[in-house]
Amino acid sequence: MADNIQFDLVSPERKLMSVQASEVQIPGAEGDLTAMAGHSPLITTLRPGILTVTTDGQPQEFTVTGGFAEISPEGVTVLAEKSLPRTEMTQDVLNDWVTEAHRAHKDAHPSVADDAAKLLADMVAMGGHIGLDPNQPNL
């Protein structure tokens, strides 16, 4: 279909999805955006959040912790640091991801401590958005 774009979602562990999609909602580091057929070329970094892919009118959600999205008029490729289908995201997985982010913040060089704090805050917010409690104190 002319109104669809190729969408590919890849993490270091596996390819999570490769489909024709009508739209992709992306948690961009500079703000959320929606990519559709004919979108102007763009590369953006991701923040922890929910990536939503609509295929055949049905949205499918994935949690992502960061990475990059490359958007072109023909498609979207997301290279995620970590990603899972929303249905596979559990309290234990979220706790592990938040603990890792908390450790990175604690060990961060002062020049990147603010970036690490933002990553941790976004991770905690993502958990709250999907109904999970990250079991971690706020900064």
CSV table of N, CA and C in Angstrom, one decimal:
chain,number,residue,atom,x,y,z
A,1,MET,N,0.8,-1.2,0.0
A,1,MET,CA,0.0,0.0,0.0
A,1,MET,C,0.9,1.3,0.0
A,2,ALA,N,0.4,2.3,-0.7
A,2,ALA,CA,1.2,3.5,-0.8
A,2,ALA,C,1.2,4.3,0.6
A,3,ASP,N,0.2,4.0,1.4
A,3,ASP,CA,0.2,4.7,2.7
A,3,ASP,C,1.0,4.0,3.8
A,4,ASN,N,1.6,2.9,3.5
A,4,ASN,CA,2.4,2.2,4.5
A,4,ASN,C,3.9,2.4,4.3
A,5,ILE,N,4.6,2.2,5.3
A,5,ILE,CA,6.1,2.3,5.3
A,5,ILE,C,6.7,1.0,5.9
A,6,GLN,N,7.9,0.7,5.5
A,6,GLN,CA,8.6,-0.4,6.1
A,6,GLN,C,9.1,0.0,7.5
A,7,PHE,N,8.8,-0.9,8.5
A,7,PHE,CA,9.3,-0.6,9.8
A,7,PHE,C,10.1,-1.8,10.3
A,8,ASP,N,11.3,-1.5,10.9
A,8,ASP,CA,12.1,-2.5,11.5
A,8,ASP,C,12.6,-2.0,12.8
A,9,LEU,N,12.4,-2.9,13.8
A,9,LEU,CA,12.9,-2.7,15.2
A,9,LEU,C,13.9,-3.8,15.6
A,10,VAL,N,15.1,-3.3,15.9
A,10,VAL,CA,16.2,-4.2,16.2
A,10,VAL,C,16.8,-3.8,17.6
A,11,SER,N,17.1,-4.8,18.4
A,11,SER,CA,17.9,-4.6,19.6
A,11,SER,C,19.1,-5.5,19.5
A,12,PRO,N,20.1,-5.3,20.3
A,12,PRO,CA,21.3,-6.2,20.2
A,12,PRO,C,21.0,-7.7,20.4
A,13,GLU,N,19.9,-8.0,21.1
A,13,GLU,CA,19.5,-9.4,21.2
A,13,GLU,C,18.8,-10.0,20.1
A,14,ARG,N,18.0,-9.2,19.4
A,14,ARG,CA,17.2,-9.8,18.3
A,14,ARG,C,16.4,-8.8,17.5
A,15,LYS,N,15.9,-9.2,16.4
A,15,LYS,CA,15.0,-8.4,15.6
A,15,LYS,C,13.6,-8.6,16.2
A,16,LEU,N,13.0,-7.5,16.6
A,16,LEU,CA,11.7,-7.6,17.3
A,16,LEU,C,10.5,-7.5,16.3
A,17,MET,N,10.7,-6.8,15.2
A,17,MET,CA,9.6,-6.6,14.3
A,17,MET,C,10.1,-6.1,12.9
A,18,SER,N,9.5,-6.6,11.9
A,18,SER,CA,9.8,-6.1,10.5
A,18,SER,C,8.4,-6.2,9.8
A,19,VAL,N,7.7,-5.1,9.6
A,19,VAL,CA,6.4,-5.1,9.0
A,19,VAL,C,6.2,-3.9,8.2
A,20,GLN,N,5.1,-3.9,7.4
A,20,GLN,CA,4.5,-2.7,6.8
A,20,GLN,C,3.6,-2.0,7.8
A,21,ALA,N,3.9,-0.7,8.1
A,21,ALA,CA,3.1,0.0,9.1
A,21,ALA,C,2.5,1.3,8.5
A,22,SER,N,1.4,1.7,9.1
A,22,SER,CA,0.8,2.9,8.7
A,22,SER,C,1.3,4.1,9.4
A,23,GLU,N,1.8,3.9,10.7
A,23,GLU,CA,2.5,4.9,11.4
A,23,GLU,C,3.3,4.3,12.6
A,24,VAL,N,4.3,5.1,13.0
A,24,VAL,CA,5.1,4.7,14.1
A,24,VAL,C,5.3,5.9,15.0
A,25,GLN,N,4.9,5.7,16.3
A,25,GLN,CA,5.0,6.8,17.3
A,25,GLN,C,6.3,6.5,18.1
A,26,ILE,N,7.2,7.5,18.1
A,26,ILE,CA,8.5,7.3,18.6
A,26,ILE,C,8.8,8.2,19.8
A,27,PRO,N,9.3,7.7,20.9
A,27,PRO,CA,9.7,8.5,22.0
A,27,PRO,C,11.1,9.1,21.8
A,28,GLY,N,11.1,10.2,21.1
A,28,GLY,CA,12.4,10.9,20.7
A,28,GLY,C,13.0,11.6,21.9
A,29,ALA,N,14.3,11.7,22.0
A,29,ALA,CA,14.9,12.4,23.1
A,29,ALA,C,14.5,13.9,23.1
A,30,GLU,N,14.2,14.5,22.0
A,30,GLU,CA,13.8,15.9,21.9
A,30,GLU,C,12.3,16.1,21.9
A,31,GLY,N,11.6,15.0,22.0
A,31,GLY,CA,10.1,15.0,22.0
A,31,GLY,C,9.6,13.9,21.2
A,32,ASP,N,8.3,13.5,21.5
A,32,ASP,CA,7.7,12.4,20.8
A,32,ASP,C,7.4,12.9,19.3
A,33,LEU,N,7.4,11.9,18.4
A,33,LEU,CA,7.0,12.2,17.0
A,33,LEU,C,6.4,11.0,16.4
A,34,THR,N,5.6,11.2,15.3
A,34,THR,CA,5.0,10.2,14.6
A,34,THR,C,5.5,10.2,13.2
A,35,ALA,N,5.9,9.0,12.7
A,35,ALA,CA,6.4,8.9,11.3
A,35,ALA,C,5.4,8.2,10.5
A,36,MET,N,5.1,8.7,9.3
A,36,MET,CA,4.2,8.1,8.4
A,36,MET,C,4.8,8.1,7.0
A,37,ALA,N,4.2,7.5,6.0
A,37,ALA,CA,4.7,7.6,4.6
A,37,ALA,C,4.9,9.0,4.2
A,38,GLY,N,6.0,9.2,3.5
A,38,GLY,CA,6.4,10.5,3.0
A,38,GLY,C,7.1,11.4,4.0
A,39,HIS,N,7.4,10.9,5.2
A,39,HIS,CA,8.0,11.7,6.3
A,39,HIS,C,9.4,12.2,5.8
A,40,SER,N,9.7,13.4,6.1
A,40,SER,CA,11.0,14.0,5.8
A,40,SER,C,12.1,13.1,6.5
A,41,PRO,N,13.3,13.0,5.8
A,41,PRO,CA,14.4,12.2,6.4
A,41,PRO,C,14.8,12.8,7.7
A,42,LEU,N,15.1,12.0,8.7
A,42,LEU,CA,15.4,12.4,10.0
A,42,LEU,C,16.1,11.3,10.8
A,43,ILE,N,17.1,11.6,11.6
A,43,ILE,CA,17.7,10.7,12.5
A,43,ILE,C,17.5,11.3,13.9
A,44,THR,N,17.0,10.5,14.8
A,44,THR,CA,16.8,11.0,16.2
A,44,THR,C,17.3,10.0,17.2
A,45,THR,N,17.7,10.5,18.4
A,45,THR,CA,18.0,9.6,19.5
A,45,THR,C,16.7,9.3,20.2
A,46,LEU,N,16.6,8.2,20.9
A,46,LEU,CA,15.4,7.8,21.6
A,46,LEU,C,15.7,8.0,23.1
A,47,ARG,N,14.6,8.3,23.8
A,47,ARG,CA,14.6,8.3,25.3
A,47,ARG,C,13.8,7.0,25.8
A,48,PRO,N,14.0,6.6,27.0
A,48,PRO,CA,13.1,5.5,27.4
A,48,PRO,C,11.7,5.8,27.3
A,49,GLY,N,10.9,4.9,26.8
A,49,GLY,CA,9.5,5.2,26.6
A,49,GLY,C,8.8,4.1,25.8
A,50,ILE,N,7.6,4.4,25.3
A,50,ILE,CA,6.8,3.4,24.6
A,50,ILE,C,6.8,3.8,23.1
A,51,LEU,N,7.2,2.9,22.3
A,51,LEU,CA,7.2,3.0,20.8
A,51,LEU,C,6.0,2.2,20.3
A,52,THR,N,5.1,2.9,19.6
A,52,THR,CA,3.9,2.3,19.1
A,52,THR,C,3.9,2.2,17.6
A,53,VAL,N,3.6,1.0,17.1
A,53,VAL,CA,3.6,0.7,15.7
A,53,VAL,C,2.2,0.3,15.3
A,54,THR,N,1.6,1.0,14.3
A,54,THR,CA,0.3,0.6,13.9
A,54,THR,C,0.3,-0.1,12.5
A,55,THR,N,-0.2,-1.4,12.6
A,55,THR,CA,-0.2,-2.2,11.4
A,55,THR,C,-1.7,-2.7,11.2
A,56,ASP,N,-2.2,-2.6,10.1
A,56,ASP,CA,-3.6,-3.1,9.8
A,56,ASP,C,-4.6,-2.5,10.8
A,57,GLY,N,-4.3,-1.2,11.2
A,57,GLY,CA,-5.2,-0.5,12.2
A,57,GLY,C,-5.0,-0.9,13.6
A,58,GLN,N,-4.1,-1.8,13.9
A,58,GLN,CA,-3.9,-2.3,15.3
A,58,GLN,C,-2.6,-1.8,15.8
A,59,PRO,N,-2.6,-1.1,16.9
A,59,PRO,CA,-1.3,-0.6,17.5
A,59,PRO,C,-0.6,-1.7,18.3
A,60,GLN,N,0.7,-1.8,18.2
A,60,GLN,CA,1.5,-2.7,18.9
A,60,GLN,C,2.5,-1.9,19.7
A,61,GLU,N,2.7,-2.1,21.0
A,61,GLU,CA,3.6,-1.3,21.8
A,61,GLU,C,4.8,-2.1,22.2
A,62,PHE,N,5.9,-1.3,22.2
A,62,PHE,CA,7.2,-1.8,22.6
A,62,PHE,C,7.8,-0.9,23.6
A,63,THR,N,8.5,-1.4,24.7
A,63,THR,CA,9.3,-0.5,25.6
A,63,THR,C,10.7,-0.4,25.0
A,64,VAL,N,11.2,0.8,25.0
A,64,VAL,CA,12.6,1.0,24.6
A,64,VAL,C,13.3,1.8,25.7
A,65,THR,N,14.6,1.6,25.8
A,65,THR,CA,15.4,2.3,26.8
A,65,THR,C,16.2,3.4,26.1
A,66,GLY,N,16.4,3.4,24.9
A,66,GLY,CA,17.2,4.4,24.2
A,66,GLY,C,17.6,3.8,22.8
A,67,GLY,N,18.5,4.5,22.1
A,67,GLY,CA,18.9,4.1,20.8
A,67,GLY,C,18.7,5.2,19.8
A,68,PHE,N,18.5,4.8,18.6
A,68,PHE,CA,18.3,5.7,17.4
A,68,PHE,C,17.2,5.3,16.5
A,69,ALA,N,16.5,6.2,15.9
A,69,ALA,CA,15.5,6.0,14.9
A,69,ALA,C,16.0,6.7,13.6
A,70,GLU,N,16.0,6.0,12.5
A,70,GLU,CA,16.2,6.6,11.2
A,70,GLU,C,14.9,6.6,10.4
A,71,ILE,N,14.5,7.8,10.0
A,71,ILE,CA,13.2,7.9,9.3
A,71,ILE,C,13.5,8.4,7.9
A,72,SER,N,12.8,7.8,7.0
A,72,SER,CA,12.9,8.2,5.6
A,72,SER,C,11.5,8.2,5.0
A,73,PRO,N,11.2,8.8,3.8
A,73,PRO,CA,9.9,8.7,3.3
A,73,PRO,C,9.4,7.3,3.1
A,74,GLU,N,10.3,6.3,3.0
A,74,GLU,CA,9.9,4.9,2.7
A,74,GLU,C,9.8,4.1,4.0
A,75,GLY,N,10.4,4.5,5.1
A,75,GLY,CA,10.4,3.6,6.2
A,75,GLY,C,11.1,4.2,7.4
A,76,VAL,N,11.0,3.3,8.5
A,76,VAL,CA,11.6,3.7,9.8
A,76,VAL,C,12.4,2.5,10.3
A,77,THR,N,13.6,2.7,10.7
A,77,THR,CA,14.4,1.7,11.3
A,77,THR,C,14.8,2.2,12.7
A,78,VAL,N,14.5,1.4,13.7
A,78,VAL,CA,14.8,1.7,15.1
A,78,VAL,C,15.9,0.7,15.6
A,79,LEU,N,17.0,1.3,16.1
A,79,LEU,CA,18.0,0.5,16.7
A,79,LEU,C,18.0,0.8,18.2
A,80,ALA,N,17.4,-0.1,18.9
A,80,ALA,CA,17.1,0.2,20.4
A,80,ALA,C,18.2,-0.4,21.2
A,81,GLU,N,18.6,0.3,22.2
A,81,GLU,CA,19.6,-0.2,23.2
A,81,GLU,C,19.0,-1.5,23.9
A,82,LYS,N,17.8,-1.4,24.3
A,82,LYS,CA,17.0,-2.5,24.9
A,82,LYS,C,15.6,-2.3,24.5
A,83,SER,N,14.9,-3.4,24.1
A,83,SER,CA,13.5,-3.3,23.8
A,83,SER,C,12.8,-4.6,24.0
A,84,LEU,N,11.6,-4.5,24.4
A,84,LEU,CA,10.7,-5.7,24.6
A,84,LEU,C,9.3,-5.3,24.1
A,85,PRO,N,8.6,-6.3,23.6
A,85,PRO,CA,7.1,-6.0,23.4
A,85,PRO,C,6.5,-5.7,24.7
A,86,ARG,N,5.6,-4.7,24.8
A,86,ARG,CA,4.9,-4.3,26.0
A,86,ARG,C,4.4,-5.5,26.8
A,87,THR,N,3.9,-6.5,26.1
A,87,THR,CA,3.3,-7.7,26.7
A,87,THR,C,4.3,-8.5,27.5
A,88,GLU,N,5.6,-8.3,27.1
A,88,GLU,CA,6.7,-9.1,27.8
A,88,GLU,C,7.4,-8.3,28.9
A,89,MET,N,7.0,-7.0,29.1
A,89,MET,CA,7.6,-6.2,30.1
A,89,MET,C,7.0,-6.5,31.5
A,90,THR,N,7.8,-7.0,32.4
A,90,THR,CA,7.4,-7.4,33.7
A,90,THR,C,8.0,-6.4,34.8
A,91,GLN,N,7.5,-6.5,36.0
A,91,GLN,CA,8.0,-5.8,37.1
A,91,GLN,C,9.5,-6.1,37.3
A,92,ASP,N,9.9,-7.4,37.2
A,92,ASP,CA,11.3,-7.7,37.4
A,92,ASP,C,12.2,-7.1,36.3
A,93,VAL,N,11.7,-7.1,35.1
A,93,VAL,CA,12.5,-6.6,34.0
A,93,VAL,C,12.7,-5.1,34.2
A,94,LEU,N,11.6,-4.4,34.5
A,94,LEU,CA,11.7,-2.9,34.8
A,94,LEU,C,12.6,-2.7,36.0
A,95,ASN,N,12.5,-3.4,37.0
A,95,ASN,CA,13.4,-3.2,38.2
A,95,ASN,C,14.9,-3.4,37.8
A,96,ASP,N,15.2,-4.4,36.9
A,96,ASP,CA,16.6,-4.6,36.4
A,96,ASP,C,17.0,-3.4,35.6
A,97,TRP,N,16.2,-2.9,34.7
A,97,TRP,CA,16.5,-1.8,33.9
A,97,TRP,C,16.7,-0.5,34.7
A,98,VAL,N,15.9,-0.3,35.7
A,98,VAL,CA,16.0,0.9,36.5
A,98,VAL,C,17.2,0.8,37.4
A,99,THR,N,17.5,-0.4,37.9
A,99,THR,CA,18.7,-0.6,38.8
A,99,THR,C,20.0,-0.3,37.9
A,100,GLU,N,20.0,-0.8,36.7
A,100,GLU,CA,21.1,-0.5,35.8
A,100,GLU,C,21.3,1.0,35.5
A,101,ALA,N,20.2,1.7,35.3
A,101,ALA,CA,20.2,3.1,35.0
A,101,ALA,C,20.6,3.9,36.3
A,102,HIS,N,20.2,3.4,37.4
A,102,HIS,CA,20.6,4.0,38.7
A,102,HIS,C,22.1,3.9,38.9
A,103,ARG,N,22.6,2.7,38.6
A,103,ARG,CA,24.0,2.5,38.8
A,103,ARG,C,24.8,3.3,37.8
A,104,ALA,N,24.3,3.5,36.6
A,104,ALA,CA,25.0,4.3,35.6
A,104,ALA,C,25.1,5.8,36.1
A,105,HIS,N,24.0,6.2,36.7
A,105,HIS,CA,23.9,7.6,37.2
A,105,HIS,C,24.9,7.8,38.3
A,106,LYS,N,24.9,6.8,39.2
A,106,LYS,CA,25.8,6.9,40.4
A,106,LYS,C,27.3,6.9,40.0
A,107,ASP,N,27.6,6.1,38.9
A,107,ASP,CA,29.0,6.0,38.5
A,107,ASP,C,29.4,7.0,37.4
A,108,ALA,N,28.5,7.8,37.0
A,108,ALA,CA,28.7,8.7,35.9
A,108,ALA,C,29.7,9.8,36.2
A,109,HIS,N,30.5,10.1,35.3
A,109,HIS,CA,31.5,11.2,35.4
A,109,HIS,C,30.6,12.5,35.6
A,110,PRO,N,31.0,13.5,36.3
A,110,PRO,CA,30.2,14.7,36.5
A,110,PRO,C,29.8,15.4,35.2
A,111,SER,N,30.6,15.2,34.2
A,111,SER,CA,30.2,15.9,32.9
A,111,SER,C,29.0,15.3,32.2
A,112,VAL,N,28.6,14.0,32.6
A,112,VAL,CA,27.5,13.4,32.0
A,112,VAL,C,26.4,13.0,33.1
A,113,ALA,N,26.6,13.4,34.3
A,113,ALA,CA,25.7,13.0,35.4
A,113,ALA,C,24.3,13.5,35.1
A,114,ASP,N,24.1,14.7,34.5
A,114,ASP,CA,22.8,15.2,34.2
A,114,ASP,C,22.1,14.3,33.2
A,115,ASP,N,22.8,13.8,32.2
A,115,ASP,CA,22.3,12.9,31.2
A,115,ASP,C,21.8,11.6,31.8
A,116,ALA,N,22.7,11.1,32.7
A,116,ALA,CA,22.4,9.8,33.4
A,116,ALA,C,21.1,10.0,34.3
A,117,ALA,N,21.0,11.2,34.9
A,117,ALA,CA,19.8,11.4,35.8
A,117,ALA,C,18.6,11.5,34.9
A,118,LYS,N,18.7,12.1,33.8
A,118,LYS,CA,17.5,12.2,32.9
A,118,LYS,C,17.1,10.8,32.4
A,119,LEU,N,18.1,10.0,32.0
A,119,LEU,CA,17.8,8.6,31.6
A,119,LEU,C,17.1,7.8,32.7
A,120,LEU,N,17.6,8.0,34.0
A,120,LEU,CA,16.9,7.3,35.1
A,120,LEU,C,15.5,7.8,35.3
A,121,ALA,N,15.3,9.1,35.2
A,121,ALA,CA,14.0,9.7,35.4
A,121,ALA,C,13.0,9.2,34.3
A,122,ASP,N,13.5,9.2,33.1
A,122,ASP,CA,12.7,8.7,32.0
A,122,ASP,C,12.3,7.2,32.1
A,123,MET,N,13.3,6.4,32.6
A,123,MET,CA,13.0,5.0,32.9
A,123,MET,C,11.9,4.8,33.9
A,124,VAL,N,12.0,5.6,35.0
A,124,VAL,CA,11.0,5.5,36.1
A,124,VAL,C,9.6,5.9,35.5
A,125,ALA,N,9.6,7.0,34.7
A,125,ALA,CA,8.3,7.5,34.2
A,125,ALA,C,7.7,6.4,33.2
A,126,MET,N,8.6,5.8,32.4
A,126,MET,CA,8.1,4.7,31.5
A,126,MET,C,7.4,3.6,32.3
A,127,GLY,N,8.0,3.2,33.4
A,127,GLY,CA,7.4,2.2,34.2
A,127,GLY,C,6.0,2.6,34.8
A,128,GLY,N,5.9,3.8,35.2
A,128,GLY,CA,4.7,4.4,35.7
A,128,GLY,C,3.6,4.4,34.7
A,129,HIS,N,4.1,4.8,33.4
A,129,HIS,CA,3.1,4.9,32.3
A,129,HIS,C,2.5,3.6,31.9
A,130,ILE,N,3.2,2.5,32.1
A,130,ILE,CA,2.7,1.2,31.7
A,130,ILE,C,2.2,0.4,32.9
A,131,GLY,N,2.1,1.1,34.1
A,131,GLY,CA,1.4,0.5,35.3
A,131,GLY,C,2.4,-0.3,36.2
A,132,LEU,N,3.7,-0.1,36.0
A,132,LEU,CA,4.6,-0.8,36.8
A,132,LEU,C,5.3,0.1,37.8
A,133,ASP,N,5.6,-0.3,39.0
A,133,ASP,CA,6.3,0.5,40.0
A,133,ASP,C,7.8,0.1,40.0
A,134,PRO,N,8.7,1.1,39.6
A,134,PRO,CA,10.1,0.7,39.5
A,134,PRO,C,10.8,0.4,40.8
A,135,ASN,N,10.1,0.6,41.9
A,135,ASN,CA,10.7,0.2,43.2
A,135,ASN,C,12.0,0.9,43.5
A,136,GLN,N,12.2,2.1,42.9
A,136,GLN,CA,13.4,2.9,43.1
A,136,GLN,C,13.1,4.3,43.6
A,137,PRO,N,13.9,4.8,44.5
A,137,PRO,CA,13.6,6.2,45.0
A,137,PRO,C,13.9,7.2,43.8
A,138,ASN,N,13.2,8.3,43.8
A,138,ASN,CA,13.5,9.3,42.9
A,138,ASN,C,14.8,10.0,43.3
A,139,LEU,N,15.4,10.7,42.3
A,139,LEU,CA,16.7,11.4,42.6
A,139,LEU,C,16.4,12.6,43.4
